[in-house]
Amino acid sequence: MVNYRREYILGSTVFLTITLKNRQSDWLCRYINELRNAIQTARQRSPFDLIAICVLPEHLHIVMQLPTNEGNFSHRVRLIKSLFSQRLAKKLALHPNTRGEYEIWQRRFWEHTIKNEEDLQRCVDYVHFNPVKHGLVTQVKDWPFSSFHRAVKEGRLAENWGSENVKTLGDWGE
């Protein structure tokens, strides 16, 4: 088995993909309030800035900026997974396995440490465009579970962004 080591850089910005174990599930969208609450609680316990997020039925993408004195994004992913699992277990009367886990999430997650402003913009664009990529909607503005709407409200993106002339958004598979 490969001994994978993640790169932890103080104050880093990271692009994360976190996926449910059951790839046919729609729990992240169906139980969006539980997920929002889990993310909010995780941010209170271990602060981070949420630069971009998009929640799809069975996976989510997050671009987070860590505090300048911290670099442990894995802890924050663990918190989000754990808090959502606990809330879902109560709601659906799920039972843990012998290790005390609810087996809702894939064990690992994908991460990419953002290198510069261009990389950041490409990752944020990828996050916002993801529902279109997966065929869930034909226009970015039609997907409700995305920070795209916040970017439009703040004047950083036009409402029709992603409808045409989309640049290469990266090919990270999810």
Coordinates of N, CA and C in Angstrom, one line a residue:
M1 N 0.8 -1.2 0.0 CA 0.0 0.0 0.0 C 0.9 1.2 0.0
V2 N 0.5 2.2 -0.8 CA 1.3 3.5 -0.9 C 1.1 4.3 0.3
N3 N 2.1 4.9 0.8 CA 2.1 5.8 2.0 C 2.0 7.2 1.5
Y4 N 0.8 7.7 1.3 CA 0.6 9.0 0.7 C 0.7 10.1 1.8
R5 N 1.5 11.1 1.5 CA 1.6 12.2 2.4 C 1.1 13.5 1.8
R6 N 0.2 14.2 2.5 CA -0.4 15.4 2.0 C 0.6 16.6 2.4
E7 N 0.5 17.6 1.6 CA 1.4 18.8 1.8 C 0.6 19.8 2.6
Y8 N 1.0 20.1 3.8 CA 0.4 21.1 4.7 C 1.2 22.3 4.8
I9 N 0.7 23.4 4.3 CA 1.3 24.7 4.2 C 0.5 25.7 5.0
L10 N 1.1 26.4 5.9 CA 0.4 27.4 6.7 C -0.2 28.4 5.8
G11 N -1.5 28.7 6.1 CA -2.2 29.7 5.4 C -2.5 29.4 3.9
S12 N -2.4 28.1 3.6 CA -2.6 27.7 2.2 C -4.1 27.8 1.7
T13 N -4.2 27.8 0.4 CA -5.6 27.7 -0.2 C -5.6 26.4 -0.9
V14 N -6.6 25.6 -0.6 CA -6.7 24.3 -1.2 C -8.1 24.0 -1.9
F15 N -8.0 23.2 -2.9 CA -9.2 22.8 -3.6 C -9.4 21.4 -3.2
L16 N -10.6 21.1 -2.7 CA -10.9 19.7 -2.2 C -12.1 19.1 -2.9
T17 N -12.1 17.8 -3.1 CA -13.2 17.1 -3.6 C -13.5 16.0 -2.6
I18 N -14.7 16.0 -2.0 CA -15.1 15.0 -1.0 C -16.3 14.3 -1.5
T19 N -16.3 12.9 -1.5 CA -17.2 12.1 -2.2 C -17.9 11.1 -1.2
L20 N -19.2 10.9 -1.5 CA -19.9 9.9 -0.7 C -19.5 8.5 -1.2
K21 N -19.6 7.5 -0.3 CA -19.2 6.1 -0.6 C -20.1 5.6 -1.7
N22 N -21.4 5.9 -1.6 CA -22.4 5.4 -2.6 C -22.5 6.5 -3.7
R23 N -21.9 6.2 -4.8 CA -21.8 7.2 -5.9 C -23.2 7.4 -6.6
Q24 N -24.2 6.6 -6.3 CA -25.5 6.8 -6.8 C -26.4 7.6 -5.8
S25 N -25.9 7.9 -4.7 CA -26.7 8.6 -3.7 C -26.9 10.1 -4.0
D26 N -28.0 10.6 -3.5 CA -28.3 12.1 -3.6 C -28.3 12.8 -2.3
W27 N -27.7 12.1 -1.3 CA -27.8 12.6 0.1 C -27.3 14.0 0.3
L28 N -26.3 14.4 -0.4 CA -25.7 15.8 -0.2 C -26.7 16.9 -0.5
C29 N -27.4 16.7 -1.6 CA -28.5 17.6 -2.0 C -29.8 17.4 -1.2
R30 N -30.1 16.2 -1.0 CA -31.4 15.9 -0.3 C -31.3 16.4 1.1
Y31 N -30.1 16.3 1.7 CA -29.9 16.7 3.1 C -29.0 17.9 3.2
I32 N -29.3 18.9 2.3 CA -28.4 20.1 2.2 C -28.4 20.9 3.5
N33 N -29.5 21.0 4.2 CA -29.5 21.7 5.5 C -28.5 21.1 6.5
E34 N -28.5 19.8 6.6 CA -27.6 19.1 7.5 C -26.1 19.3 7.0
L35 N -25.9 19.3 5.7 CA -24.5 19.6 5.3 C -24.1 21.0 5.5
R36 N -25.0 22.0 5.3 CA -24.7 23.4 5.6 C -24.4 23.6 7.0
N37 N -25.2 22.9 7.9 CA -25.0 23.0 9.3 C -23.6 22.4 9.7
A38 N -23.3 21.3 9.1 CA -22.0 20.6 9.4 C -20.8 21.5 9.0
I39 N -20.9 22.2 7.8 CA -19.9 23.0 7.4 C -19.8 24.3 8.3
Q40 N -20.9 24.8 8.7 CA -20.9 26.0 9.5 C -20.3 25.7 10.9
T41 N -20.6 24.5 11.5 CA -20.1 24.1 12.7 C -18.6 23.8 12.6
A42 N -18.2 23.2 11.5 CA -16.8 22.9 11.3 C -16.0 24.2 11.2
R43 N -16.5 25.2 10.6 CA -15.9 26.5 10.5 C -15.8 27.2 11.8
Q44 N -16.8 27.0 12.7 CA -16.7 27.6 14.0 C -15.6 26.9 14.9
R45 N -15.5 25.6 14.7 CA -14.5 24.9 15.5 C -13.1 25.0 15.0
S46 N -12.9 25.0 13.7 CA -11.6 25.1 13.1 C -11.8 26.1 11.9
P47 N -11.6 27.4 12.1 CA -11.9 28.4 11.1 C -11.2 28.2 9.7
F48 N -11.9 28.6 8.7 CA -11.4 28.7 7.4 C -12.3 29.6 6.6
D49 N -11.8 30.2 5.5 CA -12.6 31.0 4.6 C -13.1 30.1 3.5
L50 N -14.3 30.2 3.2 CA -14.9 29.4 2.2 C -14.9 30.3 0.9
I51 N -14.0 30.0 0.1 CA -13.8 30.8 -1.2 C -14.8 30.4 -2.2
A52 N -15.0 29.1 -2.4 CA -16.0 28.6 -3.3 C -16.5 27.2 -2.9
I53 N -17.7 26.9 -3.2 CA -18.3 25.6 -2.9 C -19.3 25.2 -3.9
C54 N -19.4 24.0 -4.2 CA -20.5 23.5 -5.0 C -20.9 22.1 -4.5
V55 N -22.1 21.9 -4.2 CA -22.6 20.6 -3.7 C -23.4 19.9 -4.8
L56 N -22.9 18.7 -5.1 CA -23.6 17.9 -6.1 C -24.2 16.7 -5.3
P57 N -25.1 15.9 -6.0 CA -25.8 14.8 -5.2 C -24.8 13.9 -4.4
E58 N -23.7 13.5 -4.9 CA -22.8 12.6 -4.2 C -21.4 13.0 -4.0
H59 N -21.1 14.3 -4.4 CA -19.8 14.8 -4.0 C -19.9 16.3 -3.9
L60 N -18.9 16.9 -3.3 CA -18.8 18.3 -3.2 C -17.4 18.8 -3.4
H61 N -17.3 20.0 -3.9 CA -16.0 20.7 -4.2 C -16.0 21.9 -3.2
I62 N -14.8 22.1 -2.6 CA -14.6 23.3 -1.8 C -13.3 23.9 -2.1
V63 N -13.2 25.2 -2.2 CA -12.0 25.9 -2.2 C -11.9 26.7 -0.9
M64 N -11.0 26.3 0.0 CA -10.9 26.9 1.3 C -9.5 27.6 1.5
Q65 N -9.5 28.7 2.2 CA -8.3 29.4 2.6 C -8.1 29.2 4.1
L66 N -7.0 28.6 4.5 CA -6.7 28.3 5.9 C -6.1 29.6 6.6
P67 N -6.3 29.6 7.9 CA -5.7 30.7 8.6 C -4.1 30.7 8.5
T68 N -3.5 31.9 8.6 CA -2.1 32.0 8.4 C -1.2 31.2 9.3
N69 N -1.8 30.8 10.4 CA -1.0 30.0 11.4 C -1.4 28.5 11.3
E70 N -2.1 28.1 10.3 CA -2.6 26.7 10.2 C -2.4 26.2 8.8
G71 N -2.2 24.9 8.7 CA -2.2 24.2 7.4 C -2.9 22.9 7.3
N72 N -3.6 22.5 8.3 CA -4.2 21.2 8.4 C -5.6 21.2 7.8
F73 N -5.8 21.1 6.5 CA -7.1 21.0 5.9 C -7.7 19.7 6.1
S74 N -6.9 18.6 6.3 CA -7.5 17.3 6.6 C -8.4 17.3 7.8
H75 N -8.0 18.0 8.8 CA -8.8 18.1 10.0 C -10.1 18.7 9.7
R76 N -10.2 19.7 8.9 CA -11.5 20.3 8.5 C -12.3 19.4 7.7
V77 N -11.7 18.6 6.8 CA -12.5 17.7 6.0 C -13.1 16.6 7.0
R78 N -12.3 16.1 7.9 CA -12.7 15.1 8.9 C -13.9 15.7 9.7
L79 N -13.8 16.9 10.1 CA -14.9 17.5 10.8 C -16.2 17.6 10.0
I80 N -16.1 18.1 8.8 CA -17.3 18.1 7.9 C -17.9 16.8 7.7
K81 N -17.1 15.8 7.4 CA -17.6 14.4 7.2 C -18.2 13.9 8.5
S82 N -17.6 14.1 9.6 CA -18.1 13.5 10.9 C -19.4 14.2 11.3
L83 N -19.4 15.5 11.2 CA -20.6 16.3 11.6 C -21.8 15.9 10.7
F84 N -21.6 15.9 9.4 CA -22.7 15.5 8.5 C -23.1 14.1 8.8
S85 N -22.2 13.1 9.0 CA -22.5 11.7 9.3 C -23.4 11.6 10.6
Q86 N -23.0 12.4 11.6 CA -23.7 12.3 12.8 C -25.2 12.8 12.7
R87 N -25.3 13.9 11.9 CA -26.6 14.5 11.7 C -27.5 13.6 10.9
L88 N -26.9 13.0 9.9 CA -27.6 12.1 9.0 C -28.0 10.8 9.8
A89 N -27.1 10.3 10.6 CA -27.4 9.1 11.4 C -28.6 9.3 12.3
K90 N -28.7 10.5 12.9 CA -29.9 10.8 13.7 C -31.1 10.9 12.9
K91 N -31.0 11.5 11.8 CA -32.2 11.8 10.9 C -32.7 10.5 10.3
L92 N -31.8 9.6 9.9 CA -32.2 8.4 9.1 C -32.1 7.1 10.0
A93 N -31.7 7.2 11.3 CA -31.6 6.1 12.2 C -30.5 5.1 11.6
L94 N -29.4 5.6 11.2 CA -28.3 4.8 10.7 C -27.6 4.2 11.9
H95 N -27.0 3.0 11.6 CA -26.2 2.3 12.7 C -24.7 2.3 12.3
P96 N -23.8 2.6 13.2 CA -22.4 2.5 12.9 C -21.9 1.1 12.7
N97 N -20.8 1.0 12.0 CA -20.1 -0.3 11.9 C -19.4 -0.6 13.2
T98 N -18.6 -1.7 13.2 CA -17.9 -2.1 14.4 C -16.8 -1.1 14.8
R99 N -16.4 -0.2 13.8 CA -15.4 0.8 14.1 C -16.1 2.1 14.6
G100 N -17.4 2.1 14.6 CA -18.1 3.3 15.0 C -18.3 4.3 13.9
E101 N -18.1 3.8 12.6 CA -18.3 4.7 11.5 C -19.6 4.4 10.8
Y102 N -20.2 5.4 10.1 CA -21.4 5.2 9.4 C -21.3 4.9 8.0
E103 N -20.1 4.9 7.5 CA -19.7 4.5 6.1 C -20.5 5.3 5.1
I104 N -20.6 6.5 5.3 CA -21.3 7.4 4.4 C -20.4 8.0 3.3
W105 N -19.1 8.2 3.7 CA -18.1 8.9 2.9 C -17.1 7.9 2.4
Q106 N -16.5 8.2 1.2 CA -15.3 7.5 0.8 C -14.2 7.9 1.8
R107 N -13.3 6.9 2.1 CA -12.3 7.2 3.2 C -11.4 8.3 2.8
R108 N -11.0 8.5 1.6 CA -10.0 9.5 1.3 C -10.8 10.7 0.6
F109 N -10.0 11.7 0.3 CA -10.5 12.8 -0.5 C -9.4 13.3 -1.4
W110 N -9.8 14.1 -2.4 CA -8.8 14.6 -3.3 C -8.5 16.1 -2.9
E111 N -7.2 16.5 -3.0 CA -6.8 17.8 -2.7 C -5.8 18.3 -3.7
H112 N -5.8 19.6 -3.9 CA -4.9 20.3 -4.7 C -4.5 21.6 -4.0
T113 N -3.3 21.8 -3.7 CA -2.8 23.1 -3.1 C -2.7 24.1 -4.2
I114 N -3.4 25.2 -4.1 CA -3.4 26.3 -5.1 C -2.1 27.1 -5.1
K115 N -1.5 27.2 -6.2 CA -0.2 27.8 -6.4 C -0.1 29.3 -6.6
N116 N -1.2 29.8 -7.3 CA -1.1 31.3 -7.6 C -2.5 31.7 -7.9
E117 N -2.7 33.0 -8.3 CA -4.0 33.6 -8.6 C -4.7 32.9 -9.8
E118 N -3.9 32.6 -10.8 CA -4.4 32.0 -12.0 C -4.9 30.6 -11.6
D119 N -4.2 29.8 -10.9 CA -4.6 28.5 -10.4 C -5.9 28.6 -9.6
L120 N -6.0 29.6 -8.7 CA -7.2 29.8 -7.9 C -8.4 30.1 -8.8
Q121 N -8.2 31.0 -9.7 CA -9.4 31.3 -10.6 C -9.8 30.1 -11.4
R122 N -8.9 29.3 -11.9 CA -9.2 28.1 -12.6 C -10.0 27.1 -11.7
C123 N -9.6 27.0 -10.5 CA -10.2 26.0 -9.5 C -11.6 26.5 -9.2
V124 N -11.8 27.8 -8.9 CA -13.1 28.4 -8.6 C -14.0 28.2 -9.8
D125 N -13.5 28.5 -11.0 CA -14.3 28.3 -12.2 C -14.8 26.9 -12.3
Y126 N -13.9 26.0 -12.1 CA -14.2 24.5 -12.2 C -15.3 24.2 -11.2
V127 N -15.2 24.7 -10.0 CA -16.2 24.4 -8.9 C -17.6 24.9 -9.4
H128 N -17.6 26.1 -9.9 CA -18.9 26.7 -10.3 C -19.5 26.0 -11.5
F129 N -18.6 25.6 -12.4 CA -19.1 25.0 -13.7 C -19.5 23.5 -13.5
N130 N -19.1 22.9 -12.4 CA -19.3 21.4 -12.2 C -20.7 20.9 -12.5
P131 N -21.7 21.5 -12.0 CA -23.1 21.0 -12.3 C -23.4 20.9 -13.8
V132 N -22.9 21.8 -14.6 CA -23.1 21.8 -16.0 C -22.3 20.6 -16.6
K133 N -21.0 20.5 -16.1 CA -20.2 19.4 -16.6 C -20.8 18.0 -16.4
H134 N -21.5 17.9 -15.2 CA -22.2 16.6 -14.9 C -23.6 16.5 -15.5
G135 N -24.0 17.4 -16.3 CA -25.3 17.4 -16.9 C -26.5 17.6 -16.0
L136 N -26.3 18.1 -14.8 CA -27.4 18.4 -13.9 C -28.2 19.6 -14.3
V137 N -27.6 20.6 -14.9 CA -28.2 21.8 -15.4 C -27.5 22.1 -16.7
T138 N -28.1 23.0 -17.5 CA -27.5 23.5 -18.7 C -26.8 24.9 -18.5
Q139 N -27.2 25.6 -17.4 CA -26.6 26.8 -17.1 C -26.1 26.9 -15.7
V140 N -25.0 27.4 -15.4 CA -24.5 27.5 -14.0 C -25.5 28.1 -13.1
K141 N -26.1 29.2 -13.5 CA -27.1 29.9 -12.6 C -28.2 29.0 -12.2
D142 N -28.5 27.9 -12.8 CA -29.7 27.1 -12.5 C -29.4 26.1 -11.4
W143 N -28.1 26.0 -10.9 CA -27.8 25.0 -9.9 C -27.9 25.8 -8.5
P144 N -28.7 25.3 -7.6 CA -28.9 26.1 -6.4 C -27.9 25.9 -5.3
F145 N -27.1 24.9 -5.4 CA -26.2 24.5 -4.3 C -24.7 24.9 -4.6
S146 N -24.5 26.2 -4.8 CA -23.2 26.7 -5.3 C -23.0 28.1 -4.8
S147 N -21.7 28.4 -4.5 CA -21.3 29.8 -4.2 C -21.3 30.7 -5.4
F148 N -21.6 30.2 -6.6 CA -21.8 31.0 -7.8 C -22.7 32.1 -7.5
H149 N -23.8 31.9 -6.8 CA -24.9 32.9 -6.6 C -24.3 34.0 -5.7
R150 N -23.5 33.7 -4.8 CA -22.9 34.7 -3.9 C -21.9 35.6 -4.8
A151 N -21.2 34.9 -5.7 CA -20.3 35.7 -6.6 C -21.1 36.6 -7.5
V152 N -22.2 36.2 -7.9 CA -23.1 37.1 -8.8 C -23.6 38.3 -7.9
K153 N -24.1 37.9 -6.7 CA -24.6 39.0 -5.8 C -23.6 40.0 -5.5
E154 N -22.3 39.6 -5.3 CA -21.2 40.5 -5.0 C -20.6 41.2 -6.2
G155 N -21.1 40.9 -7.4 CA -20.7 41.5 -8.6 C -19.4 41.0 -9.2
R156 N -18.9 39.8 -8.7 CA -17.7 39.2 -9.2 C -17.9 38.4 -10.5
L157 N -19.1 37.9 -10.7 CA -19.5 37.2 -11.9 C -20.8 37.6 -12.4
A158 N -20.9 37.6 -13.8 CA -22.2 37.9 -14.4 C -23.1 36.7 -14.2
E159 N -24.4 36.9 -14.2 CA -25.4 35.8 -14.0 C -25.3 34.8 -15.1
N160 N -25.0 35.2 -16.3 CA -24.9 34.2 -17.4 C -23.5 33.6 -17.6
W161 N -22.6 33.8 -16.6 CA -21.2 33.3 -16.6 C -21.3 31.8 -16.9
G162 N -20.5 31.3 -17.8 CA -20.4 29.8 -18.0 C -21.3 29.4 -19.1
S163 N -22.2 30.3 -19.6 CA -23.1 29.9 -20.7 C -22.5 29.8 -22.0
E164 N -21.4 30.5 -22.3 CA -20.6 30.4 -23.5 C -19.2 30.9 -23.3
N165 N -18.4 30.5 -24.3 CA -16.9 30.9 -24.2 C -16.3 30.5 -22.9
V166 N -16.5 29.3 -22.5 CA -15.9 28.8 -21.3 C -14.5 28.3 -21.6
K167 N -13.5 28.9 -20.8 CA -12.1 28.5 -21.0 C -11.9 27.1 -20.4
T168 N -10.7 26.6 -20.6 CA -10.4 25.3 -20.0 C -10.5 25.4 -18.5
L169 N -11.3 24.6 -17.9 CA -11.5 24.7 -16.5 C -10.7 23.6 -15.7
G170 N -9.9 22.9 -16.3 CA -9.1 21.8 -15.7 C -9.9 20.5 -15.9
D171 N -9.2 19.4 -15.7 CA -9.8 18.1 -15.9 C -9.4 17.2 -14.8
W172 N -10.1 17.4 -13.6 CA -9.7 16.7 -12.4 C -10.7 15.5 -12.2
G173 N -11.6 15.2 -13.1 CA -12.3 14.0 -13.1 C -13.6 14.0 -12.3
E174 N -13.9 14.9 -11.5 CA -15.1 14.9 -10.7 C -15.9 16.1 -11.2

